[in-house]
Short mmCIF file of C-alpha atoms and ligand atoms in Angstrom, two decimals:
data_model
loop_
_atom_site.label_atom_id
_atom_site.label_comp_id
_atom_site.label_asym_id
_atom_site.label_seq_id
_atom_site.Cartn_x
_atom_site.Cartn_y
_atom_site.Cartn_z
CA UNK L 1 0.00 0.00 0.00
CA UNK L 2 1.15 3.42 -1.10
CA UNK L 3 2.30 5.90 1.85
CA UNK L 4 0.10 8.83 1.89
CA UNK L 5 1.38 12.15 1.72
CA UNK L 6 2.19 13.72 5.13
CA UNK L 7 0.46 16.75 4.44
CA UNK L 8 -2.61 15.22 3.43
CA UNK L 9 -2.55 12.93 6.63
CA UNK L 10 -2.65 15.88 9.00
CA UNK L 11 -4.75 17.37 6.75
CA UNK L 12 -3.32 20.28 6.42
CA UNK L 13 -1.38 22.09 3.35
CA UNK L 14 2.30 22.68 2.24
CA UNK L 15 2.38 25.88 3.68
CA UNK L 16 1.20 25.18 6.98
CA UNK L 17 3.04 26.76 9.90
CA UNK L 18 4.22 24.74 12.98
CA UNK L 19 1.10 25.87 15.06
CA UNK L 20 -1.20 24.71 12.32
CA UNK L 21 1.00 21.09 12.29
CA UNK L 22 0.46 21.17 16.30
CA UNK L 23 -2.87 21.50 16.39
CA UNK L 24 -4.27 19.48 13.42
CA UNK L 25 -1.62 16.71 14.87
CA UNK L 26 -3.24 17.26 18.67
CA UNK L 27 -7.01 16.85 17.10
CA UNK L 28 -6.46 13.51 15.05
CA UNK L 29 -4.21 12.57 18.41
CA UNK L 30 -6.92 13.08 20.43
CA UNK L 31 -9.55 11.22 18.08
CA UNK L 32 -7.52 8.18 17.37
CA UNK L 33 -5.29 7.87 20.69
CA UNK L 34 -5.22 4.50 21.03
CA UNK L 35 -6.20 4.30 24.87
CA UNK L 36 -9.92 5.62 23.57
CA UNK L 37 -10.38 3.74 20.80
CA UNK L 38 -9.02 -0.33 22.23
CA UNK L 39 -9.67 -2.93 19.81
CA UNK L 40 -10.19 -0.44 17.27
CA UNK L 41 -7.69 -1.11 14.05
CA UNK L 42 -8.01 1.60 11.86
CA UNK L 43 -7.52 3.69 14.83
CA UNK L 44 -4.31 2.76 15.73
CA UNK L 45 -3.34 2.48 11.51
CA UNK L 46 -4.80 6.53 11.61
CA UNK L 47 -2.82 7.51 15.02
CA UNK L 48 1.12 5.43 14.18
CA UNK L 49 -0.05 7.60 10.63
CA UNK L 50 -0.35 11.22 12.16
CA UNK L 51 2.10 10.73 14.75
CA UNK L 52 5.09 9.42 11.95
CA UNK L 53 3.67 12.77 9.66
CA UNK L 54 4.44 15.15 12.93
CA UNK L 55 7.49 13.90 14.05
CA UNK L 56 8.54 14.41 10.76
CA UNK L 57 7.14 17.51 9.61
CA UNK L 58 7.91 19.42 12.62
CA UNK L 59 11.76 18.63 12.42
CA UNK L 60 12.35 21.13 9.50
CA UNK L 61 15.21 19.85 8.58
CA UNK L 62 13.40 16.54 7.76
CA UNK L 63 10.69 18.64 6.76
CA UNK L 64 12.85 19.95 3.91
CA UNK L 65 14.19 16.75 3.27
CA UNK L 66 10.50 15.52 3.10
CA UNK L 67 9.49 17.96 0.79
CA UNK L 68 12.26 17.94 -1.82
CA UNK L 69 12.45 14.44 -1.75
CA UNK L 70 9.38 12.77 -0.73
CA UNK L 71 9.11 9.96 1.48
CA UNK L 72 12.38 8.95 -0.39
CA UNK L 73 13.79 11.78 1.67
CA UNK L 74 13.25 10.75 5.08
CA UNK L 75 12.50 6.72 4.85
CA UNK L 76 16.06 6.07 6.84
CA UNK L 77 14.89 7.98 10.28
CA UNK L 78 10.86 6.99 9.60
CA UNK L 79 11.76 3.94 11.29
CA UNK L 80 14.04 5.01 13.64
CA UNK L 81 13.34 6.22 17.57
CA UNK L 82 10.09 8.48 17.54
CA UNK L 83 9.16 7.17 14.30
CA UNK L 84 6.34 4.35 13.42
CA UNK L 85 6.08 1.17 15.89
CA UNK L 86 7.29 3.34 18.83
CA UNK L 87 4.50 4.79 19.72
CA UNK L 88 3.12 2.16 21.94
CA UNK L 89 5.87 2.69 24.86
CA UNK L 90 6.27 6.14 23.81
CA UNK L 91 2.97 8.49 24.36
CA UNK L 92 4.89 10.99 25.98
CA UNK L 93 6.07 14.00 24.59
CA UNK L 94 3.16 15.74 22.97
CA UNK L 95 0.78 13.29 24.93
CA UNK L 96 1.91 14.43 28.17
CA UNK L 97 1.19 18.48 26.93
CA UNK L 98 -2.07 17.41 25.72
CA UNK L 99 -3.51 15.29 27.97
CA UNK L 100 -1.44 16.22 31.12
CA UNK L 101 -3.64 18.31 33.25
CA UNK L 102 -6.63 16.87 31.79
CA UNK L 103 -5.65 13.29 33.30
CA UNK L 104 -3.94 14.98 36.10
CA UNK L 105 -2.58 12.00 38.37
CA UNK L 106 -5.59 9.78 37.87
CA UNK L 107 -4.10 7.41 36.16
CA UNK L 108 -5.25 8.05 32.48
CA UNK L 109 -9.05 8.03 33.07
CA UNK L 110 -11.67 10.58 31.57
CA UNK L 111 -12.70 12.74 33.64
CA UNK L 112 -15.79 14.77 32.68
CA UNK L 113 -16.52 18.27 33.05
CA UNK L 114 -19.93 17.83 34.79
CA UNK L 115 -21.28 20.53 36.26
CA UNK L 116 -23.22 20.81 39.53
CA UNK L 117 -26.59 22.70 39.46
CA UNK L 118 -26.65 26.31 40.47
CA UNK L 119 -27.71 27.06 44.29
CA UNK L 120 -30.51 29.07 44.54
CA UNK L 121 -31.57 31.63 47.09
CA UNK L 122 -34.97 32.21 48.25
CA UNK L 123 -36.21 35.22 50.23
CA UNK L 124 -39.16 34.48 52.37
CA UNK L 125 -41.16 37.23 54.30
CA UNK L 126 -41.92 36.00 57.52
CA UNK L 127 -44.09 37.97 60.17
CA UNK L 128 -42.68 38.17 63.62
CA UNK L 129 -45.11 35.97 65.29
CA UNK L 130 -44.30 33.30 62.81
CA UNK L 131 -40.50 33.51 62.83
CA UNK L 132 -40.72 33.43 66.58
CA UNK L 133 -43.46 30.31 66.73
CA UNK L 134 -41.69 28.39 63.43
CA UNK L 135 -44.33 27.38 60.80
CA UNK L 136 -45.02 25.70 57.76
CA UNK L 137 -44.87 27.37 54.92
CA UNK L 138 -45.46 26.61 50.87
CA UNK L 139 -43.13 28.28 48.61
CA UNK L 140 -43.15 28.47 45.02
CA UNK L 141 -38.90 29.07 43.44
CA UNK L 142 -38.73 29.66 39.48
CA UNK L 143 -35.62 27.65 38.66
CA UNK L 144 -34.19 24.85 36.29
CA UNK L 145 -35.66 21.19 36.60
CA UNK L 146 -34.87 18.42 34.73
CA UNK L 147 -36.86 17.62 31.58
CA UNK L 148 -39.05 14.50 32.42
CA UNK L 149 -39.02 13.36 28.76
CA UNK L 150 -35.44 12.87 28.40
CA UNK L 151 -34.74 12.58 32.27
CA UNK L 152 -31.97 15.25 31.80
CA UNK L 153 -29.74 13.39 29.14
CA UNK L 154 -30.95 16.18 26.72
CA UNK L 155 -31.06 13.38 23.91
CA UNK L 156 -35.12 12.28 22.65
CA UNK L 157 -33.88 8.43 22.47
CA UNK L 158 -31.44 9.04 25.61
CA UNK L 159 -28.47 7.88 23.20
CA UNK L 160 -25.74 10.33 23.21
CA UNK L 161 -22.24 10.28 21.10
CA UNK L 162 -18.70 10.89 22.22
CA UNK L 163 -17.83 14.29 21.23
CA UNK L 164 -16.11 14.13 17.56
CA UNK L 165 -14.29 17.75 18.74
CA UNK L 166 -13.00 16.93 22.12
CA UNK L 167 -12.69 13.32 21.61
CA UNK L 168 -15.18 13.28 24.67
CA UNK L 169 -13.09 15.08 26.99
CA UNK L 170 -14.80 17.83 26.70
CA UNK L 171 -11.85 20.42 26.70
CA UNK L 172 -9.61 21.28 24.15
CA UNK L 173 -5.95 23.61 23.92
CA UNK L 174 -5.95 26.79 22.24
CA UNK L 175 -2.72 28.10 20.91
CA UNK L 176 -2.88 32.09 22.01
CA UNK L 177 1.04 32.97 21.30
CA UNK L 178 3.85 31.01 23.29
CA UNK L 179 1.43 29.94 25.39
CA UNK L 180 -1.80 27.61 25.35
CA UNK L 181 -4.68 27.56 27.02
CA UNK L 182 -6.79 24.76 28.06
CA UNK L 183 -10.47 25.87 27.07
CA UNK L 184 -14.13 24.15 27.86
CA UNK L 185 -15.18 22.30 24.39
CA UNK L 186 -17.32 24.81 22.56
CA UNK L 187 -18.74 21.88 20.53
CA UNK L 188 -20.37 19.89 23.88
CA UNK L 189 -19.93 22.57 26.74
CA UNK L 190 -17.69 20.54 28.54
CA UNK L 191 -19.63 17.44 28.62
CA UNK L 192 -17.69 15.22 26.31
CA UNK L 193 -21.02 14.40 24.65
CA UNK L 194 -22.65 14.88 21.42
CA UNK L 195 -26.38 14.46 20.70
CA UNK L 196 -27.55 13.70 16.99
CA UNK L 197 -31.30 13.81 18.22
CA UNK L 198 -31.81 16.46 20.66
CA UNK L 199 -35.03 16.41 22.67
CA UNK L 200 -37.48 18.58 21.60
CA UNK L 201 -39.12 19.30 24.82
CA UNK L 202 -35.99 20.85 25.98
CA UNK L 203 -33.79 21.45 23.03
CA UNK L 204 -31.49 18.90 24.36
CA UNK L 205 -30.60 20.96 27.27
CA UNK L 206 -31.79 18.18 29.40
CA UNK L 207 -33.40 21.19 31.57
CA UNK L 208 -36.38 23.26 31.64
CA UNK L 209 -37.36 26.10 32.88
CA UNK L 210 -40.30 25.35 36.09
CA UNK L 211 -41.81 26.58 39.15
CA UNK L 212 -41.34 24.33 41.94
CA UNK L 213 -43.40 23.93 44.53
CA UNK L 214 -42.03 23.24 47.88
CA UNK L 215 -42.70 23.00 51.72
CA UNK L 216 -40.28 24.35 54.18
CA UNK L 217 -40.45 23.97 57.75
CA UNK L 218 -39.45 27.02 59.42
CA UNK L 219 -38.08 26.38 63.24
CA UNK L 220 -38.95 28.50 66.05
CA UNK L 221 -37.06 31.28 66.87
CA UNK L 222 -35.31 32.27 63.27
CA UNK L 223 -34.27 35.91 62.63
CA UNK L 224 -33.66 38.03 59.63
CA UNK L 225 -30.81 36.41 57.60
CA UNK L 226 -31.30 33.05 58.97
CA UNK L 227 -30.83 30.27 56.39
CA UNK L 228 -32.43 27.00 55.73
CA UNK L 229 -30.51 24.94 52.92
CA UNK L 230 -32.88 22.22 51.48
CA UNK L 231 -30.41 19.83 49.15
CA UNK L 232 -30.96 19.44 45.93
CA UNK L 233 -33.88 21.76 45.58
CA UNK L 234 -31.45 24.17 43.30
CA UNK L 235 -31.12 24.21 39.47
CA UNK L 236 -30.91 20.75 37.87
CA UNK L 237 -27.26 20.17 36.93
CA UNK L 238 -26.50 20.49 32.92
CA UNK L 239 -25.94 17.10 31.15
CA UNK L 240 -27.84 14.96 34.08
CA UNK L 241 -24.97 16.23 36.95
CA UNK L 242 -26.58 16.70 40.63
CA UNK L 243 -28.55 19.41 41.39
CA UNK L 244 -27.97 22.21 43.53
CA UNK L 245 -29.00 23.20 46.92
CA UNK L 246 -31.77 25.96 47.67
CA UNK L 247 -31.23 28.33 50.78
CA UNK L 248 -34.26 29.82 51.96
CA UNK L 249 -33.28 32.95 53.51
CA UNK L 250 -35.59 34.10 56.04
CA UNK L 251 -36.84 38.01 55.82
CA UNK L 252 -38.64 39.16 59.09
CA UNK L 253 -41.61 41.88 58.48
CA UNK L 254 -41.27 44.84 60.68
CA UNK L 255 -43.78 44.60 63.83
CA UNK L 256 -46.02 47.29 65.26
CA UNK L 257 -45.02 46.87 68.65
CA UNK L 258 -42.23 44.83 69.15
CA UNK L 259 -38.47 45.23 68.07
CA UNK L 260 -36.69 42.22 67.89
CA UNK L 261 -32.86 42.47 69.50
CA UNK L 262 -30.65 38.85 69.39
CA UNK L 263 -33.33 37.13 71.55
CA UNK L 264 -35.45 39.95 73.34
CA UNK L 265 -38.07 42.02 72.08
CA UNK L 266 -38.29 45.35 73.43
CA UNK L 267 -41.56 47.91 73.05
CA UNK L 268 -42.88 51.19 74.40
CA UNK L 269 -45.21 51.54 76.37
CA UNK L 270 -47.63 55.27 76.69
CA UNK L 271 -48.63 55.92 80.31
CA UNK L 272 -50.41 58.95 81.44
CA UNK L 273 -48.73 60.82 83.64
CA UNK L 274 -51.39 60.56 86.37
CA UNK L 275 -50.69 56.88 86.32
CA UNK L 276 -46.97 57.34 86.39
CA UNK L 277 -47.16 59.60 89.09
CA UNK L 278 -49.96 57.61 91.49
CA UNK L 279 -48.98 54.16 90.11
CA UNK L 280 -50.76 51.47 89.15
CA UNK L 281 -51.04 48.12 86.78
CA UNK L 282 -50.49 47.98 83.40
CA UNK L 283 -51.78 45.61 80.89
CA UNK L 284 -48.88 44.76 78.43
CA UNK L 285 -48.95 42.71 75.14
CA UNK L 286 -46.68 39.67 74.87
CA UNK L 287 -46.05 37.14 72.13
CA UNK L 288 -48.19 34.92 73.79
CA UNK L 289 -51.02 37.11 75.88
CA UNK L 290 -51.48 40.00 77.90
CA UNK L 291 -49.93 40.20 81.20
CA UNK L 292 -49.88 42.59 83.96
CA UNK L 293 -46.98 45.10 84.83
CA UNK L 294 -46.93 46.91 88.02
CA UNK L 295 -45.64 50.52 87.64
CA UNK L 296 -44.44 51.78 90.56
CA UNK L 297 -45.41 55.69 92.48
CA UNK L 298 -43.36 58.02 90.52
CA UNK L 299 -41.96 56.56 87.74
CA UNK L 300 -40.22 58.39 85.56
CA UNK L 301 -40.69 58.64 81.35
CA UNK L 302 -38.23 56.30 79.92
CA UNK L 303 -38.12 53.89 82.67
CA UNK L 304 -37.50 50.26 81.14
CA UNK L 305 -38.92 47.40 82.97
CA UNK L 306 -37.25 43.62 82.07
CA UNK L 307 -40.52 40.88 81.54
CA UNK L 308 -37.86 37.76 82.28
CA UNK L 309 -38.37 34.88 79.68
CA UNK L 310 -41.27 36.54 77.42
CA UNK L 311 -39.01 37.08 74.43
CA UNK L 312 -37.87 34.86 72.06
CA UNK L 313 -36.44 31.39 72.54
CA UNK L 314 -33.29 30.83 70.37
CA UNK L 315 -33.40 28.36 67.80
CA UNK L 316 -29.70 27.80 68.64
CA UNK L 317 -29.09 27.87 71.98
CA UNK L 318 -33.44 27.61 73.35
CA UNK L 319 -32.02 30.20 75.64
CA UNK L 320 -35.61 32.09 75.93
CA UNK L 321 -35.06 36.23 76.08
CA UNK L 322 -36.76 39.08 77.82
CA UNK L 323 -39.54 41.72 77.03
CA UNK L 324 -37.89 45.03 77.74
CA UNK L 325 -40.77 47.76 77.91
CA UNK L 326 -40.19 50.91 78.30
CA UNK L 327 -42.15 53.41 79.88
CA UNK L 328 -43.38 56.95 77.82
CA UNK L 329 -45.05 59.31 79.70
CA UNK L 330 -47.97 61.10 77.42
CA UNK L 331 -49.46 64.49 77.29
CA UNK L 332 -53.08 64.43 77.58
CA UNK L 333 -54.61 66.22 74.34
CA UNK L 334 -58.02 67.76 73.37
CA UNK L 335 -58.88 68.71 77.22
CA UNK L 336 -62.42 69.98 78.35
CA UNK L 337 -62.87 72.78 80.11
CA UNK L 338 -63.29 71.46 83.14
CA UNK L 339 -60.36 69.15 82.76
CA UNK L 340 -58.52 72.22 81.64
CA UNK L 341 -59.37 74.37 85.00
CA UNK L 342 -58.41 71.34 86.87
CA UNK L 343 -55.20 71.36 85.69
CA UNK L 344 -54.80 74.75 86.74
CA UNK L 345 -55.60 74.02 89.83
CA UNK L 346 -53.13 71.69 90.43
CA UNK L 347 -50.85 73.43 88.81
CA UNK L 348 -51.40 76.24 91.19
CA UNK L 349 -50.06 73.86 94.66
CA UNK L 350 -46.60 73.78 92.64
CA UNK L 351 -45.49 77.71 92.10
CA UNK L 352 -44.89 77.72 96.41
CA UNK L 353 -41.73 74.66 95.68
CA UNK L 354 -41.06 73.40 92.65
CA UNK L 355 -38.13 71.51 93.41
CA UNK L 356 -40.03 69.32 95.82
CA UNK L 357 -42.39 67.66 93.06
CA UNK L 358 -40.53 67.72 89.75
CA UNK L 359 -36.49 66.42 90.71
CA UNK L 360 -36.04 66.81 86.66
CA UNK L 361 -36.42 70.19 86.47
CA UNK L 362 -34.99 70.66 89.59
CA UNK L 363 -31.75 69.02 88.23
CA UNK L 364 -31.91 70.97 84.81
CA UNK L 365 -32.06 74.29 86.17
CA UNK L 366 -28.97 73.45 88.61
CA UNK L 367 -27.03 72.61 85.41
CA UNK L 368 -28.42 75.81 83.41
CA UNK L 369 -27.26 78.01 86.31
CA UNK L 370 -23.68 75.97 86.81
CA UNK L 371 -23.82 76.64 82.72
CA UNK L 372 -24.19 80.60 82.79
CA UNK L 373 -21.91 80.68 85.83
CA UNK L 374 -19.04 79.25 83.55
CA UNK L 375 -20.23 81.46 81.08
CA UNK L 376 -19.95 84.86 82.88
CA UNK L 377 -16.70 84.26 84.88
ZN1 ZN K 401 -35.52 16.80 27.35
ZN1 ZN K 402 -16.46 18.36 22.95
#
């Protein structure tokens, strides 16, 4: 049987430059090397063929030789070290650039690019109560499933082919310059798979666009920012690879009366200053009821009083918190008349001493005076 021309086994043309040698020698490598195609004759007859064309033509002194006189030219080193026959012990050299970092240390076996599924985030509004309580809730995430009619292969008659690009190892070398740079196959997106008959319910994506529908259960005692991963409720994985996880991130609604702090829930409470000043009981809201507070004679606005254990139990530690309320003292508005005179009245049995019924003032106007003092001297 005739030799074929060198050129014409690389397929590439009497003019081609070293890079264009490399890489149409790397691409029939890659397709024909001999560990991915066992048993497989005319595989081996196509790779001893490219790799005696390349050791050759990339020698150009042989390359010369080659071209002036043929095969002729260079029969005396064809079969010499590095030529035909060799190649069995000796898959180094350019093996070892191509398929180096691909095989890493593993021995020689594939590995595929296969891609996990995206995590997904979901915000979920909670309202205090429920945070505090835990709950069930329903939640509905847009995200990627996998296609039931194909069951994620992507392929209609779940047959797929080994990438004719990559050779099914779904990256391939770029030359950019001196250097060259491993890329993801553009032809399979990494997955070192082909399909000839796509499914058409996903366009042989092996995904779909859906909107799941899931239950979470919400523990007692989250906060804002608290996370609950459920596993594998995240985007299906391309090309049939696990699925990510989903974190449902909890988002607490603002409350009208309570503020929640780490585990205790403080409030404000309006008292009338008649109340304040007399004392009395208070009704106060909790998470779970009303209960009584005694306010003390005379207490003072801002006062906070510490309800032990009627905040929030921790869903870490089930420490349970305090209610801290604290006290306002209001201004009665939209007096009567007679409400109005009383006042007056009353107001009337403080000009004589001051200082004896109102110690705030009575402080304040020390520091005013102490103030001016400094001022003036
Ligand atoms: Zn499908
Ligand atoms: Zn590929």
């Amino acid at each position: 049987m005739a030799k074929r021309d060198y050129y014409e086994t690389l397929g590439v043309g009497k003019t081609a430059t070293d890079d264009e040698l490399k890489k149409a020698y790397r691409r029939l490598a890659m397709k024909h090397h001999p560990d991915r195609n066992q048993g497989d004759e005319s595989s081996q007859e196509h790779f001893k063929e490219a790799k005696e064309a390349y050791e050759i033509l990339k020698n150009p002194q042989k390359r010369a030789a080659y071209d002036q006189f043929g095969h002729a030219g260079v029969s005396s080193s064809a079969g010499g070290p590095g030529g035909p026959g060799g190649f069995q012990g000796d898959v180094g050299d350019i093996f070892g650039d191509i398929f180096g970092d691909i095989f890493g240390g593993s021995g020689g076996r594939r590995r595929q690019a296969r891609q996990r599924g995206s995590d997904l985030r979901f915000s979920l509004d909670l309202d205090l109560e429920e945070a505090v309580s835990g709950t069930d809730r329903e939640i509905k995430v847009p995200t990627l499933g996998e296609c039931k009619t194909c069951k994620g292969s992507g392929a209609r008659d779940g047959h797929k082919q080994t990438c004719t690009t990559c050779g099914g190892v779904g990256q391939v070398r770029m030359q950019q310059g001196i250097f060259s740079v491993q890329q993801t196959c553009p032809a399979c997106q990494g997955s070192g798979q082909q399909i000839s008959n796509p499914c058409t319910d996903c366009g042989g994506q092996g995904r779909l666009r859906e909107t799941r529908t899931l239950s979470v259960k919400i523990p007692a005692g989250v906060d804002n920012g608290d996370r609950i991963r459920l596993a594998g409720e995240g985007e299906a994985g391309a090309n049939g690879a696990p699925a990510g996880d989903l974190y449902v991130e909890v988002q607490v609604r603002p409350h009208p009366i309570f503020e929640r702090d780490g585990d205790d829930l403080y409030c404000e409470v309006p008292v009338c200053f008649t109340l304040a000043a007399m004392g009395g009981e208070l009704e106060i809201p909790t998470l779970d009821g009303q209960v009584k507070l005694k306010v003390p004679v005379e207490t003072q606005t801002g006062r906070m009083f510490r309800l032990k254990g009627k905040g929030v139990k921790s869903v870490r530690s089930h420490r349970t918190g305090d209610l801290m309320c604290r006290v306002v003292l209001e201004t009665p508005i939209k007096l009567t008349r007679e409400q109005k005179d009383l006042l007056r009245q009353f107001e009337a049995t403080f000009t004589k001493d001051n200082s004896l019924h109102n110690p705030r003032s009575q402080s304040w106007l020390k520091g005013v005076r102490e103030f001016f003092d400094r001022m003036t001297s």
